[in-house]
Short mmCIF file of C-alpha atoms and ligand atoms in Angstrom, two decimals:
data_model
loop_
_atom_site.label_atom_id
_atom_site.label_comp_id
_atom_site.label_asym_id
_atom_site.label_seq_id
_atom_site.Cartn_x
_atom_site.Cartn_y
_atom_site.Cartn_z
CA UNK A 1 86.89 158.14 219.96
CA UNK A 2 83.99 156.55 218.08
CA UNK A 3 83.01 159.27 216.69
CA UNK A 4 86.46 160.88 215.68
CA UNK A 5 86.51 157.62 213.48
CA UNK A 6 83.09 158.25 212.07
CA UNK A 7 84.18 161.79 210.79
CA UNK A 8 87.24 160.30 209.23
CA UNK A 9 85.37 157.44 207.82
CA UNK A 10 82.88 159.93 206.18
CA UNK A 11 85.51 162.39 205.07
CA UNK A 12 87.44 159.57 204.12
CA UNK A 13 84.33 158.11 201.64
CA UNK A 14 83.53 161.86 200.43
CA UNK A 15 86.78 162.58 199.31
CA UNK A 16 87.04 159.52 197.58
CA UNK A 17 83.83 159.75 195.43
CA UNK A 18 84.45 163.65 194.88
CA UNK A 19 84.99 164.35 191.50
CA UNK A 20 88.25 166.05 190.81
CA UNK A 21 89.46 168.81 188.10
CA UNK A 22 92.45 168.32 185.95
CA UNK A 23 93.06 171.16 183.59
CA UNK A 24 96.54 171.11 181.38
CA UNK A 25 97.73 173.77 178.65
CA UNK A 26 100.21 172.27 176.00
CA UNK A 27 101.26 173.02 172.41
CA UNK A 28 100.58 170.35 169.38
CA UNK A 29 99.85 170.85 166.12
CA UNK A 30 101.28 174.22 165.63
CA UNK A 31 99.04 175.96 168.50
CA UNK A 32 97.76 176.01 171.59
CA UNK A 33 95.14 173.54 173.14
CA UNK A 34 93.76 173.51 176.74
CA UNK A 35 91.65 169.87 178.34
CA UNK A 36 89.74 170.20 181.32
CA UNK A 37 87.96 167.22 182.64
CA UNK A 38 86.22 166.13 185.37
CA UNK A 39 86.27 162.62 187.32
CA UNK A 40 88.18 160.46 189.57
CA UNK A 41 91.01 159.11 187.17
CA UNK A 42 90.66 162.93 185.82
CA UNK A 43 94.33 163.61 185.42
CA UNK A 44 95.63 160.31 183.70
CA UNK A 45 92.83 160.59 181.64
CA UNK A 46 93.88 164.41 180.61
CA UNK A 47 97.60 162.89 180.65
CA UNK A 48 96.78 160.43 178.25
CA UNK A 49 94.36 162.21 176.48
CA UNK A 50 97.23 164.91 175.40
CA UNK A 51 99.77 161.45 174.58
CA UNK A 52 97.39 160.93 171.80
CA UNK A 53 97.06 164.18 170.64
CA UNK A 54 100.84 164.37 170.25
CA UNK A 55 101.13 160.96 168.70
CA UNK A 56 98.66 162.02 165.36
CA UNK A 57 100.67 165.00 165.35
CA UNK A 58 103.87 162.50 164.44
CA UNK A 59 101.36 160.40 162.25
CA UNK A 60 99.69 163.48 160.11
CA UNK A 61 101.74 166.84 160.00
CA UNK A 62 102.62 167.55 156.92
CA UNK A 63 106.17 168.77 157.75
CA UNK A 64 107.00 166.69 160.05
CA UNK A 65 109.73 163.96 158.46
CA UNK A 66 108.50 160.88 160.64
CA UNK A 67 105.03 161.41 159.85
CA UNK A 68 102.89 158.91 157.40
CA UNK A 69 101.69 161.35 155.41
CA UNK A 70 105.49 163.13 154.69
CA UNK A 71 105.87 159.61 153.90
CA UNK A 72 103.08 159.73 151.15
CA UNK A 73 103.86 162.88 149.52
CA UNK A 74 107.52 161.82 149.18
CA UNK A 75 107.16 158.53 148.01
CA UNK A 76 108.51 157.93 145.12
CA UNK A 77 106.22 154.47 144.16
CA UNK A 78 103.18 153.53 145.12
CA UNK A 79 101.12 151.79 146.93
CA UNK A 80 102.30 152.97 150.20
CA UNK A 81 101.70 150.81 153.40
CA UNK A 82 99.65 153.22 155.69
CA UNK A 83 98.43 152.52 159.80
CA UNK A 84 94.78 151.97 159.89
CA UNK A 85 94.28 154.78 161.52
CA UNK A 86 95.63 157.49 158.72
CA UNK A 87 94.03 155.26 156.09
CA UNK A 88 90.49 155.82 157.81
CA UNK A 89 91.07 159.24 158.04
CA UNK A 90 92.20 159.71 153.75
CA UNK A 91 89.10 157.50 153.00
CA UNK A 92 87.23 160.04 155.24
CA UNK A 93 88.39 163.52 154.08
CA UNK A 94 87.77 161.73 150.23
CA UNK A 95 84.77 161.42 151.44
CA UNK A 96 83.87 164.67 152.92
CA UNK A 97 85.95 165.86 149.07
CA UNK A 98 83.13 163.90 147.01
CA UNK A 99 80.35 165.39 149.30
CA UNK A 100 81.79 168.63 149.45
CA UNK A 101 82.05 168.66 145.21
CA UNK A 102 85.77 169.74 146.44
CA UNK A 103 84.73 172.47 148.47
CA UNK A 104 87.39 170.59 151.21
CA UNK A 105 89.95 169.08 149.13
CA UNK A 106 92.71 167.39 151.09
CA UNK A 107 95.03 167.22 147.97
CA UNK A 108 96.10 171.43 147.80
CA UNK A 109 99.12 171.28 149.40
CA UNK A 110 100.97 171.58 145.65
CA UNK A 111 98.71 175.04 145.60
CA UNK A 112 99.47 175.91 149.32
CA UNK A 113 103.20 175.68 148.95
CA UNK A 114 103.28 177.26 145.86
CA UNK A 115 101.38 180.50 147.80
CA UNK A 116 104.22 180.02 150.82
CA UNK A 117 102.02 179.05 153.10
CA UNK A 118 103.99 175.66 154.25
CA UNK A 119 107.39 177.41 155.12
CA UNK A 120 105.58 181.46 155.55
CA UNK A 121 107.38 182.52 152.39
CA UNK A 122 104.28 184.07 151.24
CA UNK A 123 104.32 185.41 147.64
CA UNK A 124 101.67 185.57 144.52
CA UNK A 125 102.81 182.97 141.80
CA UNK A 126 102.35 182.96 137.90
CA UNK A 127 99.32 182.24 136.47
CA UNK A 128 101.30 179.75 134.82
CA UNK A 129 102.60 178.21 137.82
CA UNK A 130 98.99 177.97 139.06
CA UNK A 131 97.37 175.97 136.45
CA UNK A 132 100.73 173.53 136.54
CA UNK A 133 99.91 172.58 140.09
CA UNK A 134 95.97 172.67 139.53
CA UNK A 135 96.98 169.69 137.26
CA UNK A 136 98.39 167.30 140.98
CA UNK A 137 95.37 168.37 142.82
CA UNK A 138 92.31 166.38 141.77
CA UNK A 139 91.28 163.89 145.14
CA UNK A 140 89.46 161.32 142.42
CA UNK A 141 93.01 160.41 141.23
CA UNK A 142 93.81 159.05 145.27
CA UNK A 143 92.65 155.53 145.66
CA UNK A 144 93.08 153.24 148.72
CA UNK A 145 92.69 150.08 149.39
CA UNK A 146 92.64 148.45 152.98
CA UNK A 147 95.75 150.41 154.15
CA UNK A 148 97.29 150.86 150.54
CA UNK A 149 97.40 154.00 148.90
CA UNK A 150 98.23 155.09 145.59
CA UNK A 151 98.36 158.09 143.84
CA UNK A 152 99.96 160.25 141.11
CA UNK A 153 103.53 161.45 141.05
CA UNK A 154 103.53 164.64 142.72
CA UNK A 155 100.14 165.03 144.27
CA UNK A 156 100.06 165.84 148.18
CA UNK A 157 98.04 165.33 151.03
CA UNK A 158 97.46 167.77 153.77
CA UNK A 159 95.02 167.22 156.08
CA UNK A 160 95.81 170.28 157.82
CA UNK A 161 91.66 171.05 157.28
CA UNK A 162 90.62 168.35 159.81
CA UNK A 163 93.58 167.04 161.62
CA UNK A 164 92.81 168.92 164.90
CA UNK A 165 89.19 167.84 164.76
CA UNK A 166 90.03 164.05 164.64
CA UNK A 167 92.35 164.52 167.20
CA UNK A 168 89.69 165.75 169.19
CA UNK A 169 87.61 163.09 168.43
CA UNK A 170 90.55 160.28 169.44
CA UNK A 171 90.98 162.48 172.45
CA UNK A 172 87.64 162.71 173.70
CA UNK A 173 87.65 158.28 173.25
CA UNK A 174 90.31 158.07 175.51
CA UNK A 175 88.88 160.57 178.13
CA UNK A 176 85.58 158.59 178.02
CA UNK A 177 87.73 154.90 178.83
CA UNK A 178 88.54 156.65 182.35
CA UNK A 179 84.97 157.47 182.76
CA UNK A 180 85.31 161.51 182.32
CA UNK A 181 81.67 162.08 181.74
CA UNK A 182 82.25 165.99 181.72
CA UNK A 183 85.19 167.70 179.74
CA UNK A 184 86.11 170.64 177.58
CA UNK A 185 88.95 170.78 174.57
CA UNK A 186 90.15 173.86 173.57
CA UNK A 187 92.08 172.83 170.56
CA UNK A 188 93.38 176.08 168.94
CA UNK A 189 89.39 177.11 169.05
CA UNK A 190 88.06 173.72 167.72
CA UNK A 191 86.22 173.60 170.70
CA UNK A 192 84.92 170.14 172.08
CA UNK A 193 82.69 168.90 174.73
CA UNK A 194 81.86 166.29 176.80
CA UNK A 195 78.47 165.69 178.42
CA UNK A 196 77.73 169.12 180.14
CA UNK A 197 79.47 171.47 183.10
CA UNK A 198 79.95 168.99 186.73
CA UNK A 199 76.64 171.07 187.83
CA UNK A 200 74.80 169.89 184.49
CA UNK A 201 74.61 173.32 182.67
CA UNK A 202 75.54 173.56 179.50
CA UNK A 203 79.14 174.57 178.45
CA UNK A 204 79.41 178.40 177.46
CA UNK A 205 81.50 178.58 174.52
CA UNK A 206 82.47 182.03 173.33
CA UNK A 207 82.07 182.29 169.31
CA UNK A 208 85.07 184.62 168.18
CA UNK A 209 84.40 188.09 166.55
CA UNK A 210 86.55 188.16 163.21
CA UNK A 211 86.47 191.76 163.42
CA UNK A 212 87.97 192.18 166.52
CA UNK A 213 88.67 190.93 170.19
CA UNK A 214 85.65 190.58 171.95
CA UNK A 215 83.76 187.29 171.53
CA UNK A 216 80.55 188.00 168.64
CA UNK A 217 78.12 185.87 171.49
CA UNK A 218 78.03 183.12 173.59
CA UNK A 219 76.76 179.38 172.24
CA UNK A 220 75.51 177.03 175.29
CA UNK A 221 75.72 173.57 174.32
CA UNK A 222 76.55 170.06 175.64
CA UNK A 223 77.84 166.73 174.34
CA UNK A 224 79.07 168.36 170.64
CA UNK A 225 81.75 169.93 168.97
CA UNK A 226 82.05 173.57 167.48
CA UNK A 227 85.06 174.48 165.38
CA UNK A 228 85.49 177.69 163.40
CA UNK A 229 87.80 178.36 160.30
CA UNK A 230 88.10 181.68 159.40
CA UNK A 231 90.73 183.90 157.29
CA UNK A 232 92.12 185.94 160.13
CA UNK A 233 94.07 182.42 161.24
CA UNK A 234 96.36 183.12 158.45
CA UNK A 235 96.75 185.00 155.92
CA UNK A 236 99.55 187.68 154.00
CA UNK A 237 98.59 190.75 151.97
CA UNK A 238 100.18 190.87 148.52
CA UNK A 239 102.36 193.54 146.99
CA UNK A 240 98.90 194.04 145.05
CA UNK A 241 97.36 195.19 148.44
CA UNK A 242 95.01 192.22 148.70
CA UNK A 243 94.47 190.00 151.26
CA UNK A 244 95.29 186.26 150.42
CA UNK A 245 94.33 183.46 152.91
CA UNK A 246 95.14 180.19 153.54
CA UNK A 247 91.78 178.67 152.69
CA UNK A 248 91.79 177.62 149.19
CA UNK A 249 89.59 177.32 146.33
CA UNK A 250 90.62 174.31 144.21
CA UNK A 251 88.57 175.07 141.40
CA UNK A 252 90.89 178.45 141.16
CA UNK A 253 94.31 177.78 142.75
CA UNK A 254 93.59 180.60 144.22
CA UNK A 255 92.78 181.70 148.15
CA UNK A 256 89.23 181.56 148.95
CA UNK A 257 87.84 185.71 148.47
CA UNK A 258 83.98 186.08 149.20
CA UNK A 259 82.11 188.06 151.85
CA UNK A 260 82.57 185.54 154.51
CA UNK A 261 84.94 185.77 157.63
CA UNK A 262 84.07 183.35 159.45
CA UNK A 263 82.65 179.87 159.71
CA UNK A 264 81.55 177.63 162.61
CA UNK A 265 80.32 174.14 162.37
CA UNK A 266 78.64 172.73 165.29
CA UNK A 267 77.59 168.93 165.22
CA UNK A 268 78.61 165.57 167.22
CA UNK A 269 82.02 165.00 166.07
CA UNK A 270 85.11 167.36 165.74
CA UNK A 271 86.38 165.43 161.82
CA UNK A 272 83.09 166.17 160.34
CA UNK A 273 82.68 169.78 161.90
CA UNK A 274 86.31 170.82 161.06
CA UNK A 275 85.96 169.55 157.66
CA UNK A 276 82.51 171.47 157.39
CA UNK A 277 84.14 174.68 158.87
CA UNK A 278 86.55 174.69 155.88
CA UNK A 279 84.12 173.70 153.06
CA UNK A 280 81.53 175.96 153.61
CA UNK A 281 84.42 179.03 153.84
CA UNK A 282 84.95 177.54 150.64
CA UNK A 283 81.24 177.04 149.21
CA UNK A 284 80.14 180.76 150.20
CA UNK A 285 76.85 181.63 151.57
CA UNK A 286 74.32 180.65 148.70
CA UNK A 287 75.99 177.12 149.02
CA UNK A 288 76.40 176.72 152.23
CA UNK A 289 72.81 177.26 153.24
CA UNK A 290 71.95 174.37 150.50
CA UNK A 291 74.63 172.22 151.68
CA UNK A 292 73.10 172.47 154.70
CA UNK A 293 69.66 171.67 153.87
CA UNK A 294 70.52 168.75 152.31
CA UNK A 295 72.09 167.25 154.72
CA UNK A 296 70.72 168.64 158.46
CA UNK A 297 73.19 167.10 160.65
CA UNK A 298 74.85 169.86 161.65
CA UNK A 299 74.45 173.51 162.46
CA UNK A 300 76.48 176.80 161.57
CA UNK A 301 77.06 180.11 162.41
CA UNK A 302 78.84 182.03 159.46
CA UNK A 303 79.93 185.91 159.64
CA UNK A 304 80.23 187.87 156.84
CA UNK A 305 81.94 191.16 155.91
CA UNK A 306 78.36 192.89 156.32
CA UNK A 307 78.59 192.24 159.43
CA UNK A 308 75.67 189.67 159.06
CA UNK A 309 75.60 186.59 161.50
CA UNK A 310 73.74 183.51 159.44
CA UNK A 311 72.90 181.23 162.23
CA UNK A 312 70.42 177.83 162.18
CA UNK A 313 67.31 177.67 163.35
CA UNK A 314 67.95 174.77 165.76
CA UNK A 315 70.67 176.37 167.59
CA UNK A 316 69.71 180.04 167.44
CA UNK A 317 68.14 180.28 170.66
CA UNK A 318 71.31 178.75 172.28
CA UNK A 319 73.34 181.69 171.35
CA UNK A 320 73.38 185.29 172.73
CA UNK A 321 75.19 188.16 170.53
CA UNK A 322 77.40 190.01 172.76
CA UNK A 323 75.53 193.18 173.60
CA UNK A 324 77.81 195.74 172.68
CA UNK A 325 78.10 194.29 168.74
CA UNK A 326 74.98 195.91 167.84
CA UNK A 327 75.90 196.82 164.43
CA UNK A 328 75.69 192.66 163.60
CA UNK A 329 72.37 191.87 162.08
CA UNK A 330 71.33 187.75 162.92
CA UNK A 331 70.14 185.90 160.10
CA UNK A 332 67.91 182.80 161.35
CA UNK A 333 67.94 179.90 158.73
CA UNK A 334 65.23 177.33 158.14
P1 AMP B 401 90.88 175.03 158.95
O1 AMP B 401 91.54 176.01 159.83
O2 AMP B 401 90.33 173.84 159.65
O3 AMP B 401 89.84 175.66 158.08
O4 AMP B 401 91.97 174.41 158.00
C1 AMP B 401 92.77 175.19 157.18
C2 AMP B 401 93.89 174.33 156.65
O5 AMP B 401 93.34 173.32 155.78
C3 AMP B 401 94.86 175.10 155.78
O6 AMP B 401 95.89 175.62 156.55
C4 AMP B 401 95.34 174.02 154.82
O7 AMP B 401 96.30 173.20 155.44
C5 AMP B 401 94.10 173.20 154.60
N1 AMP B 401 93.23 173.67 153.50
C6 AMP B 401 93.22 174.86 152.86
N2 AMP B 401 92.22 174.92 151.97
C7 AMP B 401 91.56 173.73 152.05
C8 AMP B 401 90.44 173.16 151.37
N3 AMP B 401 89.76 173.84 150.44
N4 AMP B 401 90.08 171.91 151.71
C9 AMP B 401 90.75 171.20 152.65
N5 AMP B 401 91.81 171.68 153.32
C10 AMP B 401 92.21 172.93 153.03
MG1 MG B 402 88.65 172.70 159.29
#
């Protein structure tokens, strides 16, 4: 009898401490996303963790009518009263626009929608109607102040170019207050990580192939985030033939057309690395590569249309091309 209550005890104990899986698959912010976490309180922590995900979608879409920054772009005076939390992220993405030299520039929506890419009523405008709405796109004429914001009559803000990654972020904080020491977010491919696999590998994260449907390689990493943009997210081909996407330059009005497909930015946080995987698009190799030496806190893999794979140094040995893409030539940058 003793030792019937022993077992129990000690089964009792083990299945107490064991750490438990919680993996959930949802829709927000117009895609799919995917958390899988590890820990005792795992699922209320993924539970939660997907409430807050859903809750910036209400504060930031651009379409939706509730939302604080549909609020913004129909306002008709200004300043408008913002949460802290939307305010921090304008003053950031005006940060990342000043950085970038407006390579990311969360003030294109007036270029976006005239394109069709807010309602998918794609269609090439005027030149004429292009340098109109260059004229409500410049990010130095947005100014706030605590939560205050002002800015000129008919600018918009979209921050459509970071929104997922700052979700991730604010998911990943509420994951950590229930002690999940080990997750992966899947957030339409912005891809975040906490702490490594429950057996302390790192996480395998497959790096997508623009040109096709097999993964280009395999990046092992821990603790980070990596989050791609590319043109094959979204894009229409014009009665012209060409291929617009929904990347913009704002120096043009026009979509973003160089040799590169793809761009990943790999780095601690998910609002800087989105933001980075949509500026460099925009900045084009020559660019990118500088941008990137001047600042070294982050890492990239970028893809272009030669089929070259421009990878940094300190991550290169972290990632293994996908055997059967031997026609991709890796470019290692110091
Ligand atoms: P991502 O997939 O993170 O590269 O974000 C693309 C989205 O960011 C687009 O759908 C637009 O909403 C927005 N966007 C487009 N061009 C830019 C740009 N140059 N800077 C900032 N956001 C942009
Ligand atoms: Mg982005």
């Amino acid at each position: 009898m003793k030792k019937i209550f022993l077992y129990l005890l000690i089964i009792l104990i083990f299945s107490c401490c064991k750490n438990t899986k919680s993996e959930k698959y949802f829709e927000s912010m117009n895609t799919f996303m995917k958390v899988q976490c590890y820990g005792k309180k795992c699922d209320k922590a993924n539970e939660e963790a997907q409430r807050k995900i859903s809750e910036l979608e209400n504060l930031i879409s651009v379409t939706k009518p509730q939302s604080e920054i549909y609020k913004i772009n129909t306002a008709k005076q200004f300043p408008v009263v913002l949460s802290e939390q939307t305010a921090s992220l304008i003053k950031f993405s005006l940060e990342m626009a000043n950085k970038t030299e407006g390579a990311f520039n969360p003030c294109l929506y007036p270029i976006s929608s005239l394109w069709g890419f807010t309602k998918k009523n794609y269609i090439i405008p005027s030149e004429k109607e292009i340098k109109n709405a260059l004229n409500l796109i410049d990010y130095k004429k947005v100014f706030i102040e605590d939560c205050n914001i002002t800015m000129a009559q008919g600018m918009m803000i979209d921050l459509g170019g970071i929104g997922k990654g700052f979700a991730g972020d604010e998911a990943i904080k509420i994951l950590k207050e229930y002690d999940i020491k080990s997750a992966l977010l899947d957030l339409g491919g912005n891809v975040q990580v906490i702490g490594t696999k429950p057996d302390g590998s790192d996480w395998s994260i497959g790096i997508r192939n623009p040109l096709g449907q097999i993964p280009l390689g395999i990046l092992k990493v821990n603790n980070c985030a990596v989050i791609t943009s590319g043109g094959y997210e979204r894009f229409f081909v014009g009665e012209d033939g060409k291929k617009y996407i929904h990347i913009f330059d704002g120096k043009t009005g026009y979509p973003v057309k160089n040799n590169i497909l793809s761009t990943t930015a790999i780095g601690k946080t998910g609002v800087y690395c989105d933001a980075l995987s949509t500026s460099l698009l925009v900045m084009g190799i020559e660019k990118a590569i500088k941008f990137w030496n001047e600042n070294n806190n982050f890492d990239f893999i970028i893809v272009t249309n030669e089929k070259e794979i421009y990878i940094t140094n300190n991550i290169s040995e972290n990632f293994t091309l996908n055997s059967d893409l031997k026609d991709f030539t890796l470019k290692i940058i110091n």
